PDB file of C-alpha atoms and ligand atoms in Angstrom:
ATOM      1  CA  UNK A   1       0.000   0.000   0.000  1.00  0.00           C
ATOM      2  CA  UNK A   2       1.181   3.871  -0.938  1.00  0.00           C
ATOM      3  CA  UNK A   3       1.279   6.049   1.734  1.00  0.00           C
ATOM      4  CA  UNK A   4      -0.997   8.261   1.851  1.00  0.00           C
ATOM      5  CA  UNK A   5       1.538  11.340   2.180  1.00  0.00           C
ATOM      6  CA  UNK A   6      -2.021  13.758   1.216  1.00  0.00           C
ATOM      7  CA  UNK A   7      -2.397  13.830   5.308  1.00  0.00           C
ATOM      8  CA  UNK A   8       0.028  15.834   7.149  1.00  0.00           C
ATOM      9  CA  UNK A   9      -0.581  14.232  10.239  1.00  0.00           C
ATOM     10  CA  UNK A  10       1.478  16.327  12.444  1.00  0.00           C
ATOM     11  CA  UNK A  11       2.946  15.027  16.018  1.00  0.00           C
ATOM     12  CA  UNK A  12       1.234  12.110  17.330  1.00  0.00           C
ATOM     13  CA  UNK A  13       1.923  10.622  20.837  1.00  0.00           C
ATOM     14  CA  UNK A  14       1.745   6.973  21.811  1.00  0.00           C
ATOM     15  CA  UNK A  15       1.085   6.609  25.187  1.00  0.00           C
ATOM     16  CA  UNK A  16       0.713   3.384  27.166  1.00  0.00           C
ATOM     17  CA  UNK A  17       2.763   0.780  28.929  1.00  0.00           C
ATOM     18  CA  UNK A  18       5.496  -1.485  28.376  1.00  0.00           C
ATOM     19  CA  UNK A  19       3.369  -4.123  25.631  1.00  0.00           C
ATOM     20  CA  UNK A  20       0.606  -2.148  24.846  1.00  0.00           C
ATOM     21  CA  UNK A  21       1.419  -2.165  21.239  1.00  0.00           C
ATOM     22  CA  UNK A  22       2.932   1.563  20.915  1.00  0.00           C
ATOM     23  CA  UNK A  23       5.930  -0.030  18.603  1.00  0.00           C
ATOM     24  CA  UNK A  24       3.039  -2.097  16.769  1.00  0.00           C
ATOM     25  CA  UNK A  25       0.606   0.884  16.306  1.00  0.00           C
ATOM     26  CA  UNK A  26       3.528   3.433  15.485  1.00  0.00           C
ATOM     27  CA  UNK A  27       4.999   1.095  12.380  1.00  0.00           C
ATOM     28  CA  UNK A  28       1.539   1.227  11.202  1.00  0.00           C
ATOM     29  CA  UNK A  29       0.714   4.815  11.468  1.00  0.00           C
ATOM     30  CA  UNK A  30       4.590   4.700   9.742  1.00  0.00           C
ATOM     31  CA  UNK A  31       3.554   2.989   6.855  1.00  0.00           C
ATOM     32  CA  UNK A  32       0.108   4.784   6.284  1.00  0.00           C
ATOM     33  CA  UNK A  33       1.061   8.504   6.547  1.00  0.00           C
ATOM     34  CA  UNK A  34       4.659   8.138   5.913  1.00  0.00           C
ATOM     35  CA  UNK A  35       6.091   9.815   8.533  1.00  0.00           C
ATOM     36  CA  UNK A  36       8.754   8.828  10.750  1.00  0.00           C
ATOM     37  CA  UNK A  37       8.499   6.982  13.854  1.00  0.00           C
ATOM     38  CA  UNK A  38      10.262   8.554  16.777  1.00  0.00           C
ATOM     39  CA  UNK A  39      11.465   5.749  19.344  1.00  0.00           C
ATOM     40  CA  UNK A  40      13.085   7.187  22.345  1.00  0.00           C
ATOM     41  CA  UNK A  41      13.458   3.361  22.887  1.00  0.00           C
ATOM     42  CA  UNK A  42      15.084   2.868  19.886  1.00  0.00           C
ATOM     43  CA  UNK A  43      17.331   6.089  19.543  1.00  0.00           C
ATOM     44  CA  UNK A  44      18.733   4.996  22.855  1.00  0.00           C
ATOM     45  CA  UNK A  45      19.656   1.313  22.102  1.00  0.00           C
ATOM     46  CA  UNK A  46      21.204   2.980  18.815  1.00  0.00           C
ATOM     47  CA  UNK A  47      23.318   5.090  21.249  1.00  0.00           C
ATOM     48  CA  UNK A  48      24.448   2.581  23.483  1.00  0.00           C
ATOM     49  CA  UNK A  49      25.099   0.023  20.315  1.00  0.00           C
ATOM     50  CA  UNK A  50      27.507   2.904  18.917  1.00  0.00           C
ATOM     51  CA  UNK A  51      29.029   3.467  22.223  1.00  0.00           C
ATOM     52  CA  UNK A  52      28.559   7.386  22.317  1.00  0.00           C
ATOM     53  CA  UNK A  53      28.838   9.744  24.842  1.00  0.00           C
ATOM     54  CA  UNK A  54      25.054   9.581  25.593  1.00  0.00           C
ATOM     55  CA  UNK A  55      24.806   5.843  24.995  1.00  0.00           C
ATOM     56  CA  UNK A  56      27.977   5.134  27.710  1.00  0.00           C
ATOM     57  CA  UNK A  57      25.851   6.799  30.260  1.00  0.00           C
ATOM     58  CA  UNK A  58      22.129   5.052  29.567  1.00  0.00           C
ATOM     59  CA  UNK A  59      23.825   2.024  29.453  1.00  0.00           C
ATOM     60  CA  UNK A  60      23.280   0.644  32.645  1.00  0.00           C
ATOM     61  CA  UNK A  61      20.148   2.378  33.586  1.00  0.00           C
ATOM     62  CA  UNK A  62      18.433   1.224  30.570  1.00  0.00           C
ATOM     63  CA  UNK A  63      19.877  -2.698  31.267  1.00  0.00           C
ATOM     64  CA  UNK A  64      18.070  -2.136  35.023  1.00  0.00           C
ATOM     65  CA  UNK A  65      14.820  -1.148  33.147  1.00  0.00           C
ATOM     66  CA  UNK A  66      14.847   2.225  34.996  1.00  0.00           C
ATOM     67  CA  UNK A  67      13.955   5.766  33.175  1.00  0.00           C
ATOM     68  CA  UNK A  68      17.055   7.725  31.930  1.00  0.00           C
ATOM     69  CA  UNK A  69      17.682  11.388  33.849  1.00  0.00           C
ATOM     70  CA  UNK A  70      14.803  13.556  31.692  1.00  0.00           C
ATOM     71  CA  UNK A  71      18.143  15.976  31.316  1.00  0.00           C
ATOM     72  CA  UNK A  72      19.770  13.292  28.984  1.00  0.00           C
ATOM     73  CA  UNK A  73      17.105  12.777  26.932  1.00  0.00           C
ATOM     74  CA  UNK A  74      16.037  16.415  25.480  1.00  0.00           C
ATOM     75  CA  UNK A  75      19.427  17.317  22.835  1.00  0.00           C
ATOM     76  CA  UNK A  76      18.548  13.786  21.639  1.00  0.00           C
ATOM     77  CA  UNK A  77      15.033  14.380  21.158  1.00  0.00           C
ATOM     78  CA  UNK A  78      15.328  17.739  19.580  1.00  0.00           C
ATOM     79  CA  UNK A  79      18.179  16.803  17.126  1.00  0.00           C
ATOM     80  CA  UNK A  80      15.692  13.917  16.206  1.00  0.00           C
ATOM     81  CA  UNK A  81      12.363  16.323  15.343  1.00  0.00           C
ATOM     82  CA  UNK A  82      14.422  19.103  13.621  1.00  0.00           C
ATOM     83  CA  UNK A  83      15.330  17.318  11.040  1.00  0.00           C
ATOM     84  CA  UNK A  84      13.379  17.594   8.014  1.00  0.00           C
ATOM     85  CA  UNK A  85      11.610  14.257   7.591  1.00  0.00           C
ATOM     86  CA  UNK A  86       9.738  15.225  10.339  1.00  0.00           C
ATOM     87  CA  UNK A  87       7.627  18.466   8.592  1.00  0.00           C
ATOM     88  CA  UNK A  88       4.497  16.591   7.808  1.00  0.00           C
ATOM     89  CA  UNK A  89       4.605  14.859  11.521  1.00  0.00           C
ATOM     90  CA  UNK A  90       5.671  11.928  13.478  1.00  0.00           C
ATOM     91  CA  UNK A  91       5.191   9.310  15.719  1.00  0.00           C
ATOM     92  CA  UNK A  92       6.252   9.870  19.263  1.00  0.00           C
ATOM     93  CA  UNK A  93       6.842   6.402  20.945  1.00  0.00           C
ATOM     94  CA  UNK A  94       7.945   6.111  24.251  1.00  0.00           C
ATOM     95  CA  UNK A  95       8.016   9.817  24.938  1.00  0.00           C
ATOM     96  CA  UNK A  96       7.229  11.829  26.940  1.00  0.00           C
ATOM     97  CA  UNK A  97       7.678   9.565  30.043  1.00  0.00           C
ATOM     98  CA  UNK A  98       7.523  12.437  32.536  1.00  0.00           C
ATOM     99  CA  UNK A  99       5.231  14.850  33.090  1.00  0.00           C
ATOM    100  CA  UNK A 100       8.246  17.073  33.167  1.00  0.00           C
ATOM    101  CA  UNK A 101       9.321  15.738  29.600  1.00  0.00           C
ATOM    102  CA  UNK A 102       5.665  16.478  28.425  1.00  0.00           C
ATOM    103  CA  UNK A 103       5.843  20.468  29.682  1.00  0.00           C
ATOM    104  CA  UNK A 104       9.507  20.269  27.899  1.00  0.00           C
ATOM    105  CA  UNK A 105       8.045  19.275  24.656  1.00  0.00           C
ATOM    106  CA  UNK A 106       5.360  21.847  24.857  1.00  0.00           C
ATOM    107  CA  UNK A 107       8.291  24.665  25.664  1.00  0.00           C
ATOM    108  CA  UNK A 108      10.243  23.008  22.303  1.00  0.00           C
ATOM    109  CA  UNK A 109       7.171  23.086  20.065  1.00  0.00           C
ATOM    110  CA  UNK A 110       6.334  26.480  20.944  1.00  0.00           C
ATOM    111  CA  UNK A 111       9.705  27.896  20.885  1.00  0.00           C
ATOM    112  CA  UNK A 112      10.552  26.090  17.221  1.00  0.00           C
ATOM    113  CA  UNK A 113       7.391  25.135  15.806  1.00  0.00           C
ATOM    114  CA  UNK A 114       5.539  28.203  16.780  1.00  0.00           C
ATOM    115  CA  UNK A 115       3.762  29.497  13.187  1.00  0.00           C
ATOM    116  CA  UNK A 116       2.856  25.828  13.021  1.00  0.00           C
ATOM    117  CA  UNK A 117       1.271  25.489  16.506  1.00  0.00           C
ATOM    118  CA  UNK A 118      -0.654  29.180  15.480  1.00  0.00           C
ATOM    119  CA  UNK A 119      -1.943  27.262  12.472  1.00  0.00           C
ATOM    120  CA  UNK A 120      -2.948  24.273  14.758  1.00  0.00           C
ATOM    121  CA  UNK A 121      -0.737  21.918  12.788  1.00  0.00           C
ATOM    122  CA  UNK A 122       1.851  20.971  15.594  1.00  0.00           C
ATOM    123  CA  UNK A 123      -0.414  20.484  18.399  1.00  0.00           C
ATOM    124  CA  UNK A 124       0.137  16.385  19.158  1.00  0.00           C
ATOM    125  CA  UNK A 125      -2.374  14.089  19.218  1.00  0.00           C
ATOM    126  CA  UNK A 126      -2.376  12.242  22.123  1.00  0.00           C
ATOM    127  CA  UNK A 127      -3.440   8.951  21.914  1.00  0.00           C
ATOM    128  CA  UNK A 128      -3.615   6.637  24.987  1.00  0.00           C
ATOM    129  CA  UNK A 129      -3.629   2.879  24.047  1.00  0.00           C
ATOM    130  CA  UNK A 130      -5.620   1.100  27.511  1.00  0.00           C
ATOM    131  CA  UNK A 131      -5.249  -2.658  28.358  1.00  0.00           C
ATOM    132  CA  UNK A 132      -6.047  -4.727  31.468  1.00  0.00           C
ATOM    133  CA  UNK A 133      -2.884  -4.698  33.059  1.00  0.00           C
ATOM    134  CA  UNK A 134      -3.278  -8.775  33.662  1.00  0.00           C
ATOM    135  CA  UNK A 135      -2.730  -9.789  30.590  1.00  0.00           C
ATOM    136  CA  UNK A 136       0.512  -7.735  30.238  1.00  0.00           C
ATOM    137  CA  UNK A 137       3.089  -9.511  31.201  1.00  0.00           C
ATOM    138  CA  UNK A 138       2.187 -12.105  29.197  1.00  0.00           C
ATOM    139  CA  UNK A 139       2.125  -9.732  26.102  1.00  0.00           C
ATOM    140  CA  UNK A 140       5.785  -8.296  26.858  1.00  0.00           C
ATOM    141  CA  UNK A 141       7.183 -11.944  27.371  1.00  0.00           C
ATOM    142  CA  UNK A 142       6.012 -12.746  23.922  1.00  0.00           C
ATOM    143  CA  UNK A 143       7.727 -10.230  22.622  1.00  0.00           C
ATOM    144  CA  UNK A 144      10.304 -11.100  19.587  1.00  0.00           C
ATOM    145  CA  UNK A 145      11.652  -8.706  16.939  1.00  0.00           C
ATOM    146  CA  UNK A 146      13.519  -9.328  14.038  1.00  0.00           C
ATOM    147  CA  UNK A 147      17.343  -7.954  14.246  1.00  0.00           C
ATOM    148  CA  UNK A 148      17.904  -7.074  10.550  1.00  0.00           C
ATOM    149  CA  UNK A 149      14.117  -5.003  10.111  1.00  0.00           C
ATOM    150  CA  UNK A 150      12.814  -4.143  13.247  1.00  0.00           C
ATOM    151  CA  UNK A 151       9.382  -6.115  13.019  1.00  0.00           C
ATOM    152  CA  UNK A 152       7.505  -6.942  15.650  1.00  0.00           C
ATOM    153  CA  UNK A 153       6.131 -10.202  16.609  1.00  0.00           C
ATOM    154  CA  UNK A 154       4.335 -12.171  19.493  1.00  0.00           C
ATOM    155  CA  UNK A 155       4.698 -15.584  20.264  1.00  0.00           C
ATOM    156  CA  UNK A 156       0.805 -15.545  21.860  1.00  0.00           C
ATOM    157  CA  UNK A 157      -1.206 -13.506  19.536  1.00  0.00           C
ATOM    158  CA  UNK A 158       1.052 -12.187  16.405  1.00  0.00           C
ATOM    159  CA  UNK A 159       3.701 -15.247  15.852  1.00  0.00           C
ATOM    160  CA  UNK A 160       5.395 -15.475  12.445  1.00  0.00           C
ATOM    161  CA  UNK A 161       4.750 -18.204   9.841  1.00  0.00           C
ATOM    162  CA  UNK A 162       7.596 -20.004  11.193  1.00  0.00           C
ATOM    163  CA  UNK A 163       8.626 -19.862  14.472  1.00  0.00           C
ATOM    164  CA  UNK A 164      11.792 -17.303  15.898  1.00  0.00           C
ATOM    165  CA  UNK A 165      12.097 -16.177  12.071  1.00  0.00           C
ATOM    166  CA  UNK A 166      11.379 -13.243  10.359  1.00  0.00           C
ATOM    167  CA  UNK A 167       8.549 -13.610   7.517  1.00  0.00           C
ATOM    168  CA  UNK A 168      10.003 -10.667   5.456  1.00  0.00           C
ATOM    169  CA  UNK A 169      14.118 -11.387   6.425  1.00  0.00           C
ATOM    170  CA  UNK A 170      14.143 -14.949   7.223  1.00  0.00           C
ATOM    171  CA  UNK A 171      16.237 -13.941  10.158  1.00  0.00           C
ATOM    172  CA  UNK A 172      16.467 -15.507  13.330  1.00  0.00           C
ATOM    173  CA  UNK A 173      13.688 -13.267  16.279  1.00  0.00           C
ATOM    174  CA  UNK A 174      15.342 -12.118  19.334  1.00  0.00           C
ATOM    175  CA  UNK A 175      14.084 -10.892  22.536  1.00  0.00           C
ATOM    176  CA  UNK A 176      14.644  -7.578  24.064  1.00  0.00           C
ATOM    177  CA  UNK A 177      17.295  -7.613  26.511  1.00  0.00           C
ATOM    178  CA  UNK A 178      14.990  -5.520  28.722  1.00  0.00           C
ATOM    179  CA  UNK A 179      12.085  -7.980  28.085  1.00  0.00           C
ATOM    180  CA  UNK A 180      13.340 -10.305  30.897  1.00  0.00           C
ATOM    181  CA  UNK A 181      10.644 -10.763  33.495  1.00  0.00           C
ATOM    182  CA  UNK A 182      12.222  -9.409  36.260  1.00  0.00           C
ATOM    183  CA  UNK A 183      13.155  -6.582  34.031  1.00  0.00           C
ATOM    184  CA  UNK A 184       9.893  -5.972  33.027  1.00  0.00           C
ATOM    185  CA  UNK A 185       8.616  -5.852  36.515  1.00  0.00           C
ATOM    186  CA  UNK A 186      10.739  -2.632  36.910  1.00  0.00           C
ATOM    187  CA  UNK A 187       9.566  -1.165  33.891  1.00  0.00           C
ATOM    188  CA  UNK A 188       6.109  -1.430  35.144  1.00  0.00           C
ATOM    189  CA  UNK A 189       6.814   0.190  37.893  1.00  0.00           C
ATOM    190  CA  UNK A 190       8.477   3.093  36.519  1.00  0.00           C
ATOM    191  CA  UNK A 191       5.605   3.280  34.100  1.00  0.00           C
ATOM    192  CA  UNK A 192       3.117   3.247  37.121  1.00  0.00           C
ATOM    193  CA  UNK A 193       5.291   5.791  39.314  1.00  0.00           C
ATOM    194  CA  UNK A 194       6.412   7.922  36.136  1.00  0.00           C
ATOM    195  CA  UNK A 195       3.965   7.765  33.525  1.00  0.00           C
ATOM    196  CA  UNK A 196       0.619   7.810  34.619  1.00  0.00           C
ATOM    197  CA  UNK A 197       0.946  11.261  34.919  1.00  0.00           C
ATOM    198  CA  UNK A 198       2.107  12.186  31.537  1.00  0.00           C
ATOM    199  CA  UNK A 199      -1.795  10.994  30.972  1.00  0.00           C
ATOM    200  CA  UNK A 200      -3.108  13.197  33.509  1.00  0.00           C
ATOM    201  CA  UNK A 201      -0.935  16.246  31.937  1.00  0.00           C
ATOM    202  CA  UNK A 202      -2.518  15.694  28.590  1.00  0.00           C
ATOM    203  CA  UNK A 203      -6.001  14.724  30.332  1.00  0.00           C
ATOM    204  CA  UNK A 204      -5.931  18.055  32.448  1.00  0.00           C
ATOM    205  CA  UNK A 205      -5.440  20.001  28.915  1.00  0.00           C
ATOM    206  CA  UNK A 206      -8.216  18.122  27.445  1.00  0.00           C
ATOM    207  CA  UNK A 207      -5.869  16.430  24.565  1.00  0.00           C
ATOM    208  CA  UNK A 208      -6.184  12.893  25.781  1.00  0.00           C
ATOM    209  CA  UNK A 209      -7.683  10.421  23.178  1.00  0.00           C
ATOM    210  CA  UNK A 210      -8.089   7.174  24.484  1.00  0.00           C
ATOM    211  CA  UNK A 211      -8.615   3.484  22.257  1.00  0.00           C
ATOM    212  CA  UNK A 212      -9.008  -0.008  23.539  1.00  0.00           C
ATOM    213  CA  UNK A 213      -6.173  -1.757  23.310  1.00  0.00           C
ATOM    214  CA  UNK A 214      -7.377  -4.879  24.073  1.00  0.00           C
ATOM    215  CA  UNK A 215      -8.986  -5.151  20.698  1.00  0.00           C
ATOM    216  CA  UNK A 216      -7.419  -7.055  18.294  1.00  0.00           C
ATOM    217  CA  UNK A 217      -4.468  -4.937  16.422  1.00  0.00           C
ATOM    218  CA  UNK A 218      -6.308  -4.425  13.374  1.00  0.00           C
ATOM    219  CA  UNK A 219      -8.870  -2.797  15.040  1.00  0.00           C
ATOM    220  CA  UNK A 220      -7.060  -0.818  17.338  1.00  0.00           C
ATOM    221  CA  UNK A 221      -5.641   0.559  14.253  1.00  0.00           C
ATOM    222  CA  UNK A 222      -8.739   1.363  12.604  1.00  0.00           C
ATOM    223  CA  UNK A 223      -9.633   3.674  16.216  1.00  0.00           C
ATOM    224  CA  UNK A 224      -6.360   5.629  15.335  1.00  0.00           C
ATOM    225  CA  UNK A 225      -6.762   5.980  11.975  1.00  0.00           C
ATOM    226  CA  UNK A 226      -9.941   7.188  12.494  1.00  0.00           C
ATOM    227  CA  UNK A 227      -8.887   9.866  15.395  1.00  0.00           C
ATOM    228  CA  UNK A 228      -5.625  10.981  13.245  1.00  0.00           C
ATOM    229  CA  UNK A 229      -7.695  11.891  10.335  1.00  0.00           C
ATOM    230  CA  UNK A 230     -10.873  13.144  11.691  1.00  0.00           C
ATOM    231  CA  UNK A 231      -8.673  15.601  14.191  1.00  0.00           C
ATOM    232  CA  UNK A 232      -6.815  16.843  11.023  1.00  0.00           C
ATOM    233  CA  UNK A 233      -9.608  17.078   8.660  1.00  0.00           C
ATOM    234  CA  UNK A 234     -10.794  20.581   9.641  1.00  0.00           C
ATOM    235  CA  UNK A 235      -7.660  22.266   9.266  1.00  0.00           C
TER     236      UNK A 235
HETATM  237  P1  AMP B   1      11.199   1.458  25.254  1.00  0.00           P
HETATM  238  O1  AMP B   1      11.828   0.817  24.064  1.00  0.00           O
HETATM  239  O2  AMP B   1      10.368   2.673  24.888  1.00  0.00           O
HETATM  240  O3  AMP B   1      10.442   0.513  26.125  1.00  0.00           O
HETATM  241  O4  AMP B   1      12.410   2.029  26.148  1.00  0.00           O
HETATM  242  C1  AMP B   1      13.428   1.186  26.625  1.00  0.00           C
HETATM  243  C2  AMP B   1      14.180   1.880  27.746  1.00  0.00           C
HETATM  244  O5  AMP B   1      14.768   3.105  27.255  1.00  0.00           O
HETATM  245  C3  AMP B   1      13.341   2.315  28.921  1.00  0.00           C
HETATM  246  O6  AMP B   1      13.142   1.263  29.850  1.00  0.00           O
HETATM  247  C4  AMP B   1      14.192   3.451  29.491  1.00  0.00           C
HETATM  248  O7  AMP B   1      15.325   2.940  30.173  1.00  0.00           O
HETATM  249  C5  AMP B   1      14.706   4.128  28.237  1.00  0.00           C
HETATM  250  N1  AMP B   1      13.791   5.191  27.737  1.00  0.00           N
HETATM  251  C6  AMP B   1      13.104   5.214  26.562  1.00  0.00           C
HETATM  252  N2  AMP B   1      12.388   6.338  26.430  1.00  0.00           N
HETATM  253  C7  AMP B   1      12.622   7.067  27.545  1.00  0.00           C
HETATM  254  C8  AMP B   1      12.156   8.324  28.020  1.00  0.00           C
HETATM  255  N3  AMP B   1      11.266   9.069  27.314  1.00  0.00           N
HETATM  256  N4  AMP B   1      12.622   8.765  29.214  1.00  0.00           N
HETATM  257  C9  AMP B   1      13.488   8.039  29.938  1.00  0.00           C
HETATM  258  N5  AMP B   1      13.969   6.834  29.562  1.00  0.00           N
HETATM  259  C10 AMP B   1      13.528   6.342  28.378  1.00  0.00           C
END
């Protein structure tokens, strides 16, 4: 399928915990609008893979499944949305994390993006992705991705055709380092103690849209779609 590059879809946020099918949801948004997906996730593994500066210090935070310092995360972040693949939007995944991380981004979008944000094309879109927090854990442990492309797979309710491969690489599915259980019992707790309110942040400014995420993927989908292109049709 084309992407659809008609919509300019402006910033989107994914918000949600550990499993809720952010990375899912963002690739798909990805391959609809064609715009970028932003991975704080990601951009920090890519860091600490390259052994910079930046990735040196995550290193071990991230491997404890805590949050990294909000202070080390804002150069990367703004490098990342300044650049011009992000103009007609992006997907936000994984951040803000912090309510203080959520008034930062505010302060950068008005400060850079301010003649968009008069035009109402920069405000984000603030999607939060719900599910039962019981059947979590058992969504995160699933968890494989392919190395070489970055797809994402579940062993419980998305598996490939053939099991621990790839069905577009043929490559062999790994888990997250960070997808360990007793890793991902921190992670839920930093998302409880950290996270939660980033929703009331966006909640309190009335810019919380919430879908099921307990539906099957397809049709959480369709509830974005349908929210990404119904906010952005009047402008
Ligand atoms: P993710 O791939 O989004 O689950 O992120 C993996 C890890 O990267 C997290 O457990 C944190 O250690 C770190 N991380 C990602 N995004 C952020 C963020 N916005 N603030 C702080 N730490 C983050």
């Amino acid at each position: 399928m084309a992407a659809d590059t008609a919509h300019n879809i402006g910033p989107v946020i994914l918000l949600g915990p550990p499993g809720a099918g952010k990375g899912t949801q963002s690739r798909r948004i990805v391959e609809r609008y064609g715009v970028p997906q932003v991975s704080t996730g990601d951009l920090l593994r890519e860091n600490v893979r390259q052994g910079t500066p930046l990735g040196i210090q995550v290193k071990d935070v991230m491997a404890r499944g805590e949050l990294v310092p909000d202070e080390l995360m804002y150069d990367m972040v703004a490098e990342r949305l300044r650049r011009t693949d992000c103009e007609r939007g992006y997907v936000l995944d994984g951040f803000p994390r912090t309510s203080a991380q959520a008034a930062w981004l505010d302060a950068f979008l008005q400060r850079e993006f301010f003649e968009k944000l008069q035009r109402g094309k920069c405000l984000p879109i603030v999607i939060r992705i719900g599910v039962d927090y019981n059947g979590l854990l058992r969504r995160i442990t699933g968890r494989r991705s392919c190395p070489v492309c970055g797809r994402i797979y579940n062993v419980y309710s998305q598996p490939p055709r053939v099991a621990d491969t790839c069905d577009v690489e043929g490559s062999k599915l790994v888990t997250r380092d960070d997808d360990r259980e007793e890793v991902i019992r921190e992670r839920l707790a930093a998302y409880e103690l950290q996270t939660k309110p980033v929703v009331e942040y966006y909640a309190h400014k009335g810019r919380l849209h919430c879908v099921d995420g307990d539906a099957s993927v397809e049709q959480v989908t369709k509830q974005i779609w349908r929210l990404l292109e119904g906010e952005r049709s009047g402008e």
